[in-house]
mmCIF file with all atom_site columns, C-alpha atoms and ligand atoms in Angstrom:
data_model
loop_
_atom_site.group_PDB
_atom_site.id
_atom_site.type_symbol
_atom_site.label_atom_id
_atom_site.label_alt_id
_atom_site.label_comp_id
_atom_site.label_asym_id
_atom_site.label_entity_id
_atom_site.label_seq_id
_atom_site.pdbx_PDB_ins_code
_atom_site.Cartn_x
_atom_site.Cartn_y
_atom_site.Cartn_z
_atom_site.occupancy
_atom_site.B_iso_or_equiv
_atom_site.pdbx_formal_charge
_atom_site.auth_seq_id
_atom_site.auth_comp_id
_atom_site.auth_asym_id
_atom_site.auth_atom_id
_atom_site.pdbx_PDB_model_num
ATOM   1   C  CA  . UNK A 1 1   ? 0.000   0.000  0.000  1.00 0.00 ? 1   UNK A CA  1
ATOM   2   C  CA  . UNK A 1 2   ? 1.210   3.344  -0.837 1.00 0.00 ? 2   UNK A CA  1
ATOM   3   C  CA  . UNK A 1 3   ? 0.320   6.560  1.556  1.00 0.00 ? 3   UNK A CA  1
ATOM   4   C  CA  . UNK A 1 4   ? -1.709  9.163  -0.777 1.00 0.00 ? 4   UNK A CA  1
ATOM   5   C  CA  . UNK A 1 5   ? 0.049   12.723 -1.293 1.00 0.00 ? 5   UNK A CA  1
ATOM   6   C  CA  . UNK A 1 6   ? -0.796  14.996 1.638  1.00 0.00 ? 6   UNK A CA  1
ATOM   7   C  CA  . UNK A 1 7   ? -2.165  18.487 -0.314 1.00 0.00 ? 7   UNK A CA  1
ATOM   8   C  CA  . UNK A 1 8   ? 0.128   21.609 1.420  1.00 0.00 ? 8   UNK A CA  1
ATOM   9   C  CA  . UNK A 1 9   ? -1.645  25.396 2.188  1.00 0.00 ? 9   UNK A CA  1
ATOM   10  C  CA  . UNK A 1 10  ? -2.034  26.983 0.092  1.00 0.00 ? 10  UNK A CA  1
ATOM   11  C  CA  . UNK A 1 11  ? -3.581  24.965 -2.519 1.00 0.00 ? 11  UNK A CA  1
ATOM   12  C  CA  . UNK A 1 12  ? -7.117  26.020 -2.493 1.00 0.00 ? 12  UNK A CA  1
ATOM   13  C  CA  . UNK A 1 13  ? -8.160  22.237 -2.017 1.00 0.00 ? 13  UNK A CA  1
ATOM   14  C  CA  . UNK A 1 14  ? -7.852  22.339 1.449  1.00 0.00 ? 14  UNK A CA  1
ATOM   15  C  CA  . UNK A 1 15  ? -10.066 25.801 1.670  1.00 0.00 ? 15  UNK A CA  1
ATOM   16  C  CA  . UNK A 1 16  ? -12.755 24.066 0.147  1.00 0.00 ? 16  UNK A CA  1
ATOM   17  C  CA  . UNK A 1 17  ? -15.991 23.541 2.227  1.00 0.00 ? 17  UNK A CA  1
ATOM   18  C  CA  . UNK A 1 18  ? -16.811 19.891 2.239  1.00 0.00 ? 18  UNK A CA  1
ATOM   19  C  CA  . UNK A 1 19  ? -19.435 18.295 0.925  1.00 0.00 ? 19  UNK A CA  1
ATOM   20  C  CA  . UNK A 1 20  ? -21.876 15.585 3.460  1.00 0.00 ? 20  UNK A CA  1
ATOM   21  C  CA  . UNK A 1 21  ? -21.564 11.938 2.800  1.00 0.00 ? 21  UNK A CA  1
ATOM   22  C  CA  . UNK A 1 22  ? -24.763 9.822  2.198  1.00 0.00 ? 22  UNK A CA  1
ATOM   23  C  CA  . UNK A 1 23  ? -23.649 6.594  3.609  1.00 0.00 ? 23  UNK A CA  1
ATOM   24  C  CA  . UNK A 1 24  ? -20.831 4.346  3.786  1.00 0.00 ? 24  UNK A CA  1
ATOM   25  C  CA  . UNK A 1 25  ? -20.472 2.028  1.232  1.00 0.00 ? 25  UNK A CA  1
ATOM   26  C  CA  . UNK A 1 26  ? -17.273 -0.218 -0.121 1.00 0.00 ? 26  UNK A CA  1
ATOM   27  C  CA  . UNK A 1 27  ? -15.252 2.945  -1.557 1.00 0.00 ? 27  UNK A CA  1
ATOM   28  C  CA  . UNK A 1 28  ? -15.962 5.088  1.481  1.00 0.00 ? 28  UNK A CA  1
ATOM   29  C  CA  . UNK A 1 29  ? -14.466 2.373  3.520  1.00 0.00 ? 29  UNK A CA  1
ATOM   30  C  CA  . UNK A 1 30  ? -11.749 2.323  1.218  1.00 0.00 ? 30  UNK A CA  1
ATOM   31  C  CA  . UNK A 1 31  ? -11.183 5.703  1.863  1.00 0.00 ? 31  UNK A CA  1
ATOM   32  C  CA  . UNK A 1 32  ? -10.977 5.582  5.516  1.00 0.00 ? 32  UNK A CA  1
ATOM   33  C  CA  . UNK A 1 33  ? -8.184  2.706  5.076  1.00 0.00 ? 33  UNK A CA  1
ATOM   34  C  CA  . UNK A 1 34  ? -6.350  4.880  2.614  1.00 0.00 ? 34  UNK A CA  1
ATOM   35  C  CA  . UNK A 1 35  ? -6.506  7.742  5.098  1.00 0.00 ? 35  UNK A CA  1
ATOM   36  C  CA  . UNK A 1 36  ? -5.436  5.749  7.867  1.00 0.00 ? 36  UNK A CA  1
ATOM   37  C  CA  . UNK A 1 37  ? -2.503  4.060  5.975  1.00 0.00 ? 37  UNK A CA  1
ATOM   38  C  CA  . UNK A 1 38  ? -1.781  7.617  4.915  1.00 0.00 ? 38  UNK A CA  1
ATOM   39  C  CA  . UNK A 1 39  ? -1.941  9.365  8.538  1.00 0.00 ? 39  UNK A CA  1
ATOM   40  C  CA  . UNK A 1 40  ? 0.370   6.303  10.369 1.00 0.00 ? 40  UNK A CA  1
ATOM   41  C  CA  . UNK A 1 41  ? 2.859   7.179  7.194  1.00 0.00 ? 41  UNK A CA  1
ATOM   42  C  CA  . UNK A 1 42  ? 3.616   11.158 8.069  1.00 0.00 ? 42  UNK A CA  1
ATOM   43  C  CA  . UNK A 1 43  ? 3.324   10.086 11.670 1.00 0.00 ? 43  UNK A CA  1
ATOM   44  C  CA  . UNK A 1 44  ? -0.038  12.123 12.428 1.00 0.00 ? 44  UNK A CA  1
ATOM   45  C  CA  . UNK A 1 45  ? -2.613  11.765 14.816 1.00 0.00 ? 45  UNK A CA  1
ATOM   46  C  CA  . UNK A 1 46  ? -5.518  12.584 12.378 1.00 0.00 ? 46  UNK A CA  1
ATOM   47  C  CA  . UNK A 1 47  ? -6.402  13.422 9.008  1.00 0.00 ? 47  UNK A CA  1
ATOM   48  C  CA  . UNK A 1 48  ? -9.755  15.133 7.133  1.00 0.00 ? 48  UNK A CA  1
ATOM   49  C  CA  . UNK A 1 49  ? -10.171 14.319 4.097  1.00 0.00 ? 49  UNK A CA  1
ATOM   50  C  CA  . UNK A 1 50  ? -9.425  17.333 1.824  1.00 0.00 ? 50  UNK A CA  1
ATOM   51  C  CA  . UNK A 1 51  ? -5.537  16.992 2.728  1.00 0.00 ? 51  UNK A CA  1
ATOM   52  C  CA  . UNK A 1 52  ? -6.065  13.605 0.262  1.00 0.00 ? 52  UNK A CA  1
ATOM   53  C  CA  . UNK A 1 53  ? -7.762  15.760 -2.196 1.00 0.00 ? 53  UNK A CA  1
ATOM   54  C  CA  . UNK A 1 54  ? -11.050 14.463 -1.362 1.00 0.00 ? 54  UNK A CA  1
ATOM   55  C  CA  . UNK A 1 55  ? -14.166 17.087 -0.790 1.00 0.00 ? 55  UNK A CA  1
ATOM   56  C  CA  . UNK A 1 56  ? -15.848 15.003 1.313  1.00 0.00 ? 56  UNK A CA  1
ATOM   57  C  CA  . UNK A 1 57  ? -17.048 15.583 4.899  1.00 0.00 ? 57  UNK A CA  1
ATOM   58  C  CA  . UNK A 1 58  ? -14.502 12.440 6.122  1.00 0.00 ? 58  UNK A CA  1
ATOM   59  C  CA  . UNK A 1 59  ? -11.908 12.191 9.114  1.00 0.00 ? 59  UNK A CA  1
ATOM   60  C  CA  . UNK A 1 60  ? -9.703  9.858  11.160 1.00 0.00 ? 60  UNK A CA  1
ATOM   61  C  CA  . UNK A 1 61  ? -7.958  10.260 13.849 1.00 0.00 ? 61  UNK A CA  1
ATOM   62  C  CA  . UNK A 1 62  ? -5.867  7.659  16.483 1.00 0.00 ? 62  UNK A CA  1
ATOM   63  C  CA  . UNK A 1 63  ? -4.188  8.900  19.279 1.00 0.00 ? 63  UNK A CA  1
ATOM   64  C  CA  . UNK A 1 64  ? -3.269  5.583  20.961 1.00 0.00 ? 64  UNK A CA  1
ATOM   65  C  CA  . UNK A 1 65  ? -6.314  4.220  22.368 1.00 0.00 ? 65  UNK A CA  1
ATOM   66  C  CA  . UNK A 1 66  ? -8.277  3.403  19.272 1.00 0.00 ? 66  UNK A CA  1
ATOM   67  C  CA  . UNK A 1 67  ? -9.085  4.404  15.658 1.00 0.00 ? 67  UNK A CA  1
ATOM   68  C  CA  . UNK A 1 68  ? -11.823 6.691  14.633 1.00 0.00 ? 68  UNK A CA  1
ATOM   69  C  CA  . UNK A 1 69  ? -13.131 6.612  11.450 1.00 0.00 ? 69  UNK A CA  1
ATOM   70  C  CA  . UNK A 1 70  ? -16.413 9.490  11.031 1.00 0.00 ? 70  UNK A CA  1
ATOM   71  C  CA  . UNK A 1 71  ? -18.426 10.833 8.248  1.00 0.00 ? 71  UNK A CA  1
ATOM   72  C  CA  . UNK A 1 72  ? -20.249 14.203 8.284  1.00 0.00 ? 72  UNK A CA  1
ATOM   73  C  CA  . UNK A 1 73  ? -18.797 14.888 11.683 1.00 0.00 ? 73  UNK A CA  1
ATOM   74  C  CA  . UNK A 1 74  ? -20.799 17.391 14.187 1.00 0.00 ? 74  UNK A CA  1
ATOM   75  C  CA  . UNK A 1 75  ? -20.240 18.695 17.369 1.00 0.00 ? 75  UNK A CA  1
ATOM   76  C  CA  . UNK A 1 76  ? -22.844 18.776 19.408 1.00 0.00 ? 76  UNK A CA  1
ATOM   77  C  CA  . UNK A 1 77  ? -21.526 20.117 22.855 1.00 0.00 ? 77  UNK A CA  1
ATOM   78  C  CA  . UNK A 1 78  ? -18.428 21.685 24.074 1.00 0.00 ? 78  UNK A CA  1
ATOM   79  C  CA  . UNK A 1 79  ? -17.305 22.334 27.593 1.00 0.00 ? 79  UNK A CA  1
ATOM   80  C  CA  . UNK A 1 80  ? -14.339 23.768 29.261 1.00 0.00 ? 80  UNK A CA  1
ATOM   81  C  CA  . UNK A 1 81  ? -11.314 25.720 26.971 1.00 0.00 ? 81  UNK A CA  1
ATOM   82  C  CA  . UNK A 1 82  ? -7.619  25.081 27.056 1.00 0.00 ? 82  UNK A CA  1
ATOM   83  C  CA  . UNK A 1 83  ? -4.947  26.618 24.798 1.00 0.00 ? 83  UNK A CA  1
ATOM   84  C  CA  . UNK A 1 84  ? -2.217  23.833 23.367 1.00 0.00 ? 84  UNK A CA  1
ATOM   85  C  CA  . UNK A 1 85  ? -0.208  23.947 20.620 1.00 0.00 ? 85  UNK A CA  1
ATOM   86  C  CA  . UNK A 1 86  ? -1.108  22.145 16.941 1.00 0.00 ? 86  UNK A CA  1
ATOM   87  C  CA  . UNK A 1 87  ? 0.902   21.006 14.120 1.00 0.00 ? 87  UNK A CA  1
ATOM   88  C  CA  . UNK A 1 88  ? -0.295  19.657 10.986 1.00 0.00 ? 88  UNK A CA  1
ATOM   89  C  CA  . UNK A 1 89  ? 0.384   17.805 7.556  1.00 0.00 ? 89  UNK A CA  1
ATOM   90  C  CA  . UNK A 1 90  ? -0.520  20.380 5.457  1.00 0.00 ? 90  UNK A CA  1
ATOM   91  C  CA  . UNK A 1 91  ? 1.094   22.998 6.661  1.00 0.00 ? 91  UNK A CA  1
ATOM   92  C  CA  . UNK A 1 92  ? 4.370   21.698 7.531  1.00 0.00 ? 92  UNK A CA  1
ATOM   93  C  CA  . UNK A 1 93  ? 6.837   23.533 9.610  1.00 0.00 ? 93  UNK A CA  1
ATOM   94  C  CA  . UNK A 1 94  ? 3.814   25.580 11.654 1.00 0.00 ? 94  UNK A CA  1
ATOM   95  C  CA  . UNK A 1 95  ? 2.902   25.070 15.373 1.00 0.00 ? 95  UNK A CA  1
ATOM   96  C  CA  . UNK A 1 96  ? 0.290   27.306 16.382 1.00 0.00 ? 96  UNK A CA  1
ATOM   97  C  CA  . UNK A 1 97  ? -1.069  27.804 19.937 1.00 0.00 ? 97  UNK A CA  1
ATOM   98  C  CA  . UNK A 1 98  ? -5.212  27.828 19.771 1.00 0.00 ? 98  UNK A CA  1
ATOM   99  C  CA  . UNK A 1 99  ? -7.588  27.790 22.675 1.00 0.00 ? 99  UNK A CA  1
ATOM   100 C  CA  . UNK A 1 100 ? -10.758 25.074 22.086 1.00 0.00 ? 100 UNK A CA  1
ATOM   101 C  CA  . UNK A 1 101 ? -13.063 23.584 24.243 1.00 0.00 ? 101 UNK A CA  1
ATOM   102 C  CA  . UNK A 1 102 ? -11.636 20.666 26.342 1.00 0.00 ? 102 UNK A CA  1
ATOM   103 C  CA  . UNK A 1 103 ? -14.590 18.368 25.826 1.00 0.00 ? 103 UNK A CA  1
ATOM   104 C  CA  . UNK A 1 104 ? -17.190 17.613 22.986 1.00 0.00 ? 104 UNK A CA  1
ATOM   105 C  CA  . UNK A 1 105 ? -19.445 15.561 21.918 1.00 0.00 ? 105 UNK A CA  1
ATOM   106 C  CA  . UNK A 1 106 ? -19.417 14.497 18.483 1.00 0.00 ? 106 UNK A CA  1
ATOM   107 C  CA  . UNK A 1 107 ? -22.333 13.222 16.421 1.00 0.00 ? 107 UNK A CA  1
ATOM   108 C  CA  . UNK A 1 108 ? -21.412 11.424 12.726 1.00 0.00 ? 108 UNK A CA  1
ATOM   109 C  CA  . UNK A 1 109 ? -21.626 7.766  10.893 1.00 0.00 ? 109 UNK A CA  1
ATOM   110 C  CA  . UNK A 1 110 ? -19.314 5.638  11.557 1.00 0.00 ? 110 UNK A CA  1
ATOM   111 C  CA  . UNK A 1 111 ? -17.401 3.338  9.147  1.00 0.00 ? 111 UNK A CA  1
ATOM   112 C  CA  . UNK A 1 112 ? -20.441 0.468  9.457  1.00 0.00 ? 112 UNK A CA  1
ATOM   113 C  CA  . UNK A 1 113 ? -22.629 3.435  8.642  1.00 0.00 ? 113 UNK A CA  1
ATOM   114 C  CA  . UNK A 1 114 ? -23.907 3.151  12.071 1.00 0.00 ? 114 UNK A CA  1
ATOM   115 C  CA  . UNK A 1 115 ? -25.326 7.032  13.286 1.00 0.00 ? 115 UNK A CA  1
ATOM   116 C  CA  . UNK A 1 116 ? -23.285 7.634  16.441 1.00 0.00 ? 116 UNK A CA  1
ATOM   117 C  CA  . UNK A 1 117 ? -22.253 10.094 19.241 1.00 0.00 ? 117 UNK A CA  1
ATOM   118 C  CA  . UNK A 1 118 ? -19.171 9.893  20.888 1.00 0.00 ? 118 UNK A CA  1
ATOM   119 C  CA  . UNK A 1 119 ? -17.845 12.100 24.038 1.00 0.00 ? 119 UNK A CA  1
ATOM   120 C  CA  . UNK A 1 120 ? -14.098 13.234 23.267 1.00 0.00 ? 120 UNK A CA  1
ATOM   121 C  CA  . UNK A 1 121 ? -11.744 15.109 25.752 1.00 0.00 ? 121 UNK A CA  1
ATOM   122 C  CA  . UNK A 1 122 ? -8.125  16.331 26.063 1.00 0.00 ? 122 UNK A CA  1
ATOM   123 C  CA  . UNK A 1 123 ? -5.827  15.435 23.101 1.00 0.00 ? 123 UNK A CA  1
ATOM   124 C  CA  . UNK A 1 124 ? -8.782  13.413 20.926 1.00 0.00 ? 124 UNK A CA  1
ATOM   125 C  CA  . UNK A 1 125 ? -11.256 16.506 21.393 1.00 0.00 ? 125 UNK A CA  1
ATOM   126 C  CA  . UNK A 1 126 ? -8.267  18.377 20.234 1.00 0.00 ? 126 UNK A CA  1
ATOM   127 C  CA  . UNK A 1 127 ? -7.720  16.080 17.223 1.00 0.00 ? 127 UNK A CA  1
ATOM   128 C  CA  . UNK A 1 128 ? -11.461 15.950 16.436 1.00 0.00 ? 128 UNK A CA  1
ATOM   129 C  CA  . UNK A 1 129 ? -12.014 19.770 16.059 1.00 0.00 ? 129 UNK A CA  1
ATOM   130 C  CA  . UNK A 1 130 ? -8.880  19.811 14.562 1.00 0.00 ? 130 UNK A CA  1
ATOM   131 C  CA  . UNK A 1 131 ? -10.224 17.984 11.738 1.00 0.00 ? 131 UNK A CA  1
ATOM   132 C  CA  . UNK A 1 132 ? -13.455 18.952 11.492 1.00 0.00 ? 132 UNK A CA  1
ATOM   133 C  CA  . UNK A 1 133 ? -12.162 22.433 10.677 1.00 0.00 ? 133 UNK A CA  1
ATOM   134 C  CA  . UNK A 1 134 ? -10.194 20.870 7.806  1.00 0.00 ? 134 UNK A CA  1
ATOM   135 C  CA  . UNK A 1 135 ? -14.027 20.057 6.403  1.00 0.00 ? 135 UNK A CA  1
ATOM   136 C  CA  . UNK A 1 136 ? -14.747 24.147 6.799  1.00 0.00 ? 136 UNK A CA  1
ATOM   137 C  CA  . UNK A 1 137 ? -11.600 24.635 5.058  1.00 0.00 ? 137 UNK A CA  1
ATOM   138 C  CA  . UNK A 1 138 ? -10.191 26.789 8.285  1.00 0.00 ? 138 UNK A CA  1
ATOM   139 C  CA  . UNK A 1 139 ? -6.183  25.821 8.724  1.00 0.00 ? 139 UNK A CA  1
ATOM   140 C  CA  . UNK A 1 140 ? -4.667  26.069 12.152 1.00 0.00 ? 140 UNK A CA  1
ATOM   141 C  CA  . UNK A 1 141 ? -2.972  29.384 10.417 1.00 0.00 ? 141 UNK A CA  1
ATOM   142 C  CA  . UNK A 1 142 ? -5.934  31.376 10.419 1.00 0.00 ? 142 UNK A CA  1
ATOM   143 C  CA  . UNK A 1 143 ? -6.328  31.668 14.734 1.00 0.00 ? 143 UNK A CA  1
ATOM   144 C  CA  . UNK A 1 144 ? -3.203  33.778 14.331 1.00 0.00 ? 144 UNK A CA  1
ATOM   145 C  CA  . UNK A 1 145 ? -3.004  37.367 15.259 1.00 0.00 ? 145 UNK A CA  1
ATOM   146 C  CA  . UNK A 1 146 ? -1.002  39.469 12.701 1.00 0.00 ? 146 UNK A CA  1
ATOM   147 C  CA  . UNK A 1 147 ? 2.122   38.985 15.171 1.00 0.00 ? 147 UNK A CA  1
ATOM   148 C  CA  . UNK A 1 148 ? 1.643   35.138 15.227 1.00 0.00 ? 148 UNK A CA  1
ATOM   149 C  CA  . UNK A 1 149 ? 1.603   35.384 11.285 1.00 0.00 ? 149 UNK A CA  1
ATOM   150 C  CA  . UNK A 1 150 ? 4.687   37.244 11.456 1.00 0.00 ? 150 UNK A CA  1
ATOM   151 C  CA  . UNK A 1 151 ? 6.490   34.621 13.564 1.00 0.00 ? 151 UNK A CA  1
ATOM   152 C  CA  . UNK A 1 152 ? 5.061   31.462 11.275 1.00 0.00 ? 152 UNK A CA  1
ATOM   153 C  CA  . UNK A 1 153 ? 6.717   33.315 8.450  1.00 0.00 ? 153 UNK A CA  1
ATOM   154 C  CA  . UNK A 1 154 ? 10.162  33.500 10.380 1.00 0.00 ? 154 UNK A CA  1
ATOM   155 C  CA  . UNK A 1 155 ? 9.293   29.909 11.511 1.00 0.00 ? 155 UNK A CA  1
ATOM   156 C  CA  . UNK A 1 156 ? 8.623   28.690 7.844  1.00 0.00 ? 156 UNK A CA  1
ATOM   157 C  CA  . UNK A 1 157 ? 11.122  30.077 6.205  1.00 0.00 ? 157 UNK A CA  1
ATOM   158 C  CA  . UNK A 1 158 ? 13.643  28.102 8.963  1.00 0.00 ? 158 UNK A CA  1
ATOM   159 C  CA  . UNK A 1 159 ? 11.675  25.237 8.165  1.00 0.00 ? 159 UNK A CA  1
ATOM   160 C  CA  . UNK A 1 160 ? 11.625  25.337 4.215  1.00 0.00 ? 160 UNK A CA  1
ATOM   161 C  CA  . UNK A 1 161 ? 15.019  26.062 4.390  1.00 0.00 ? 161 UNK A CA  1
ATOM   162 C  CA  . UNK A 1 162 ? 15.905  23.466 6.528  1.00 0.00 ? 162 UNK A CA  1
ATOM   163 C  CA  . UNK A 1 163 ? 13.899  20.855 4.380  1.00 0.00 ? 163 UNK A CA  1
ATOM   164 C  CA  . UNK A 1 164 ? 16.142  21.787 0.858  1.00 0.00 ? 164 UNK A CA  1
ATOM   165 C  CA  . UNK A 1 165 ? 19.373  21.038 2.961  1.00 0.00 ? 165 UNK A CA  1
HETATM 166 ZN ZN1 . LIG B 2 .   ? -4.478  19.508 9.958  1.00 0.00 ? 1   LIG B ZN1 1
#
């Protein structure tokens, strides 16, 4: 199995908003496999997805205690707020410091097309809104002040220059 190419900001696939998924069929699993594979490969802890190229409202995420695999993903409640600092595929070399609720509940179809909830806190609830921006198109770039954006350049530029060495 090969891991499918991770799409970088700023190509305007991963602004796009995504479109809901009707149910879960052969290729929709399929696509949750790929995006696992894909995830495990760049060593990430979730993946939506539009980094794959794919408009469709689908993520994954695994942070150790089991995978998730959701369609049309929802949050129903949040609770709590705590400010930690995220990294992701498509926009290597970034860490950016974002405050989001602690605790959610999460409503979507699961890869048996099953409806379900589930209740997600600390680093999953993290992941999980994480991703589901990625569905809204919204990047962890765009919580930044202007002075954060400042500082991602600096920290970019150290990275891309880092990566042609
Ligand atoms: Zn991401």
């Amino acid at each position: 199995m090969e891991p499918l190419k991770i799409i970088e900001y700023p190509d305007d696939i991963v602004r796009k908003r995504c479109a809901l998924v009707d149910k879960i069929t052969e290729s929709e699993i399929k696509l949750f496999k790929d995006m696992l594979f894909t995830m495990r490969h760049f060593g990430g802890i979730g993946l939506a997805a539009p980094q794959i190229g794919v408009n469709k409202s689908f993520i994954v995420a695994d942070i150790g205690y089991g995978v998730i695999q959701l369609a049309n993903p929802k949050i129903l409640k949040m609770k709590g707020s705590v400010r930690w600092e995220e990294g992701c595929l498509s926009v290597p070399g970034a860490i950016v410091a974002i405050r989001r609720p602690d605790e959610i509940v999460v409503s979507g179809i699961n890869e048996k097309n099953k409806a379900i909830e589930l209740r997600a806190r600390g680093l999953l609830a993290r992941v999980l809104q994480h991703e589901i921006d990625h569905l809204n198109g919204r990047l962890i770039i765009d919580y930044l002040g202007l002075l954060g954006k400042i500082k991602l350049l600096k920290q970019s530029f150290a990275y891309f220059k880092q990566r042609e060495h």
